Structures are given as C-alpha cells and as structure tokens.
Coordinates of C-alpha atoms in Angstrom, one line a residue:
M628 CA 5.3 -15.2 12.1
K629 CA 6.4 -13.5 8.8
N630 CA 4.0 -13.2 6.0
A631 CA 5.9 -13.9 2.8
K632 CA 3.6 -11.8 0.6
M633 CA 3.8 -8.8 3.0
Q634 CA 7.6 -9.2 3.0
V635 CA 7.5 -8.3 -0.7
A636 CA 5.7 -5.1 0.2
L637 CA 8.1 -4.4 3.0
N638 CA 11.1 -4.9 0.7
E639 CA 9.6 -2.3 -1.6
A640 CA 9.1 0.1 1.4
R641 CA 12.7 -0.3 2.3
L642 CA 13.6 0.7 -1.3
A643 CA 11.5 3.8 -0.9
A644 CA 13.2 4.8 2.3
K645 CA 16.7 4.4 0.6
A646 CA 15.4 6.7 -2.1
G647 CA 14.3 9.3 0.4
E648 CA 10.6 8.5 -0.1
V649 CA 8.0 7.8 2.6
P650 CA 8.6 4.0 3.1
I651 CA 5.4 2.5 1.8
G652 CA 5.5 -0.6 -0.4
A653 CA 2.8 -2.6 -2.1
A654 CA 2.5 -5.9 -4.0
I655 CA -0.2 -7.5 -6.0
F656 CA -0.6 -11.3 -6.2
L657 CA -2.8 -13.6 -8.3
G658 CA -2.9 -16.7 -6.1
D659 CA 0.7 -17.3 -5.2
K660 CA 2.1 -15.5 -8.2
L661 CA 3.5 -12.0 -7.8
I662 CA 2.1 -9.8 -10.5
S663 CA 3.6 -6.5 -9.6
S664 CA 5.3 -4.6 -6.8
A665 CA 6.0 -0.9 -6.2
H666 CA 6.8 1.7 -3.6
N667 CA 6.1 5.4 -3.1
E668 CA 7.6 7.6 -5.7
T669 CA 5.9 11.0 -5.1
I670 CA 9.3 12.9 -4.8
H671 CA 11.0 11.0 -7.6
R672 CA 8.1 11.5 -10.0
N673 CA 7.1 14.9 -8.6
M674 CA 3.6 13.6 -8.6
P675 CA 1.3 13.7 -5.5
D676 CA -0.5 10.5 -6.7
A677 CA 2.6 8.4 -7.1
H678 CA 1.6 6.3 -4.0
A679 CA 2.7 2.7 -3.9
E680 CA -0.9 1.4 -4.3
M681 CA -1.5 3.6 -7.4
L682 CA 1.7 2.5 -9.1
V683 CA 1.3 -1.2 -8.3
I684 CA -2.3 -1.2 -9.6
R685 CA -1.2 0.5 -12.8
K686 CA 1.5 -2.1 -13.3
A687 CA -0.8 -5.0 -12.6
C688 CA -3.4 -3.7 -15.1
E689 CA -0.8 -3.4 -17.8
I690 CA 0.7 -6.9 -17.1
L691 CA -2.7 -8.6 -16.9
G692 CA -4.2 -6.5 -19.8
D693 CA -7.3 -5.7 -17.8
W694 CA -8.4 -2.9 -15.4
R695 CA -10.4 -5.4 -13.4
L696 CA -8.2 -7.1 -10.8
S697 CA -11.0 -9.1 -9.3
D698 CA -9.0 -12.3 -8.5
C699 CA -6.0 -10.4 -7.1
E700 CA -4.9 -9.6 -3.6
L701 CA -3.1 -6.4 -2.6
Y702 CA -0.6 -6.2 0.2
V703 CA 0.5 -2.7 1.4
T704 CA 2.6 -1.7 4.4
L705 CA 0.4 1.2 5.5
E706 CA -3.4 1.5 5.5
P707 CA -4.5 3.2 2.3
C708 CA -5.7 6.8 2.0
A709 CA -8.9 7.8 0.4
M710 CA -7.4 8.2 -3.1
C711 CA -5.8 4.8 -3.0
S712 CA -8.8 3.1 -1.4
G713 CA -11.0 4.5 -4.2
T714 CA -8.7 3.1 -6.8
I715 CA -8.4 -0.2 -5.1
M716 CA -12.2 -0.6 -5.0
L717 CA -12.6 0.6 -8.6
S718 CA -10.1 -2.0 -9.8
K719 CA -12.2 -4.7 -8.1
I720 CA -9.4 -6.1 -6.1
K721 CA -10.7 -9.1 -4.1
R722 CA -8.7 -8.7 -0.9
L723 CA -6.6 -6.0 0.7
Y724 CA -4.1 -6.8 3.4
F725 CA -2.3 -3.9 5.1
G726 CA 0.3 -3.6 7.8
A727 CA 0.2 -0.5 9.9
Y728 CA -3.0 1.4 10.7
D729 CA -3.0 5.1 9.8
T730 CA -5.0 7.1 12.4
Q731 CA -4.5 10.3 10.5
S732 CA -5.3 9.4 6.9
G733 CA -6.4 5.8 6.8
V734 CA -9.8 5.0 5.4
C735 CA -9.9 1.3 6.0
G736 CA -10.5 1.5 9.8
G737 CA -7.7 3.7 11.1
K738 CA -9.4 7.1 10.9
I739 CA -12.6 6.1 9.1
D740 CA -13.8 3.0 7.1
I741 CA -15.2 3.5 3.6
T742 CA -14.6 -0.1 2.6
H743 CA -17.9 -1.4 3.9
E744 CA -20.0 1.2 2.1
N745 CA -20.3 -0.8 -1.1
L746 CA -18.7 2.1 -3.1
F747 CA -18.2 1.5 -6.8
G748 CA -20.0 -1.9 -6.4
S749 CA -16.9 -3.2 -4.4
N750 CA -17.2 -6.1 -2.1
I751 CA -13.5 -6.0 -1.0
E752 CA -12.3 -8.0 2.0
V753 CA -10.0 -6.0 4.2
Y754 CA -7.5 -7.4 6.7
G755 CA -5.4 -4.9 8.8
G756 CA -2.5 -5.4 11.1
I757 CA -0.5 -7.9 8.9
C758 CA 3.1 -7.7 10.1
E759 CA 2.0 -4.5 11.9
K760 CA 5.0 -4.1 14.2
E761 CA 7.5 -4.4 11.4
C762 CA 5.5 -2.0 9.1
S763 CA 5.0 0.5 11.9
E764 CA 8.6 0.5 13.0
L765 CA 9.8 1.1 9.4
I766 CA 7.7 4.2 8.9
S767 CA 8.2 5.5 12.5
K768 CA 12.0 5.2 12.1
F769 CA 11.9 7.1 8.8
F770 CA 10.0 10.0 10.2
S771 CA 12.1 10.0 13.3
D772 CA 15.2 10.3 11.1
V773 CA 13.7 13.0 9.1
R774 CA 12.9 15.1 12.2
K775 CA 16.5 14.6 13.5
Q776 CA 17.9 15.9 10.1
D777 CA 15.5 18.9 10.2
T778 CA 16.7 20.0 13.6
N779 CA 20.4 19.8 12.6
I780 CA 20.0 22.2 9.7

C-alpha cells in the first residue's frame, strides 16, 4: 500500500536523482496539509549540509514563522544522519517517518539510535520502513548507475 505523504518525499528524491544528487527527499506536513518539501542539494549548492531534511525544515520554519515544528510530521526517504537527526529533534518535530534504513550513517535505528535519548528535550516518535522497498530501490539504483559510469571512464 502506498503512503501518500511518503510519495511526496519520493517525488522529491526522484528530482534529486535527475539533478545528479543523491536521491533523498523529504516533506513536512501539518495534519494533512503539505507545508514544505525538498531534496538533497549538496552538489548544486556546494554545501555539505544541504540535505533534504535540513532544507525542508528551513522552509517549514520560514513558512510557519516559527522554529518550533511541534505539531508537524516529517517524511524522509532515507533514515536521517546525526546532523539531520539533531536538527529534527531541535525543531521539536512530533513524528518522523522514514523509508529505507541506513546501516552506515543512520542514527534512528539503522546504525545506532539517538532518538530515544531525550536529547534537546525531544520526545519524537520515529517510524521506519515506510515504503521501504521503493525508497531502497531508488537509492540502490542511483549508486549502481554511478558505479557503472565510473568504470566506463
């Protein structure tokens, strides 16, 4: 069964892939209302912190006029890294839903789990594996294609 909110994040991830970025997308919702969406732009912006989660949180804060996103939910196609997880918790996001687990850099259960440490006074609810197959396939295909291109140079 497709999750409509995760599909917004997946569409963003596809935009990232088309732009040559690692295909990770994110979307923030307030109830059923889409507040913001974004995808990785580290190459385009030449900024190591231009992850989908960081960009979508910045947009949502600007749109809502508040740095506290305590009634919002974040959907992201890949389990967040430490930097993004810290920002997610600092912004007081209520719920995090992610697609694929990241066993190398994920800090919400894939490699380690910092979300249950009550860091920054956060009581975030975390749900992993949402549309996991579709999210995993998107990122796996991207890196497979990158490896093929590298061997043909």
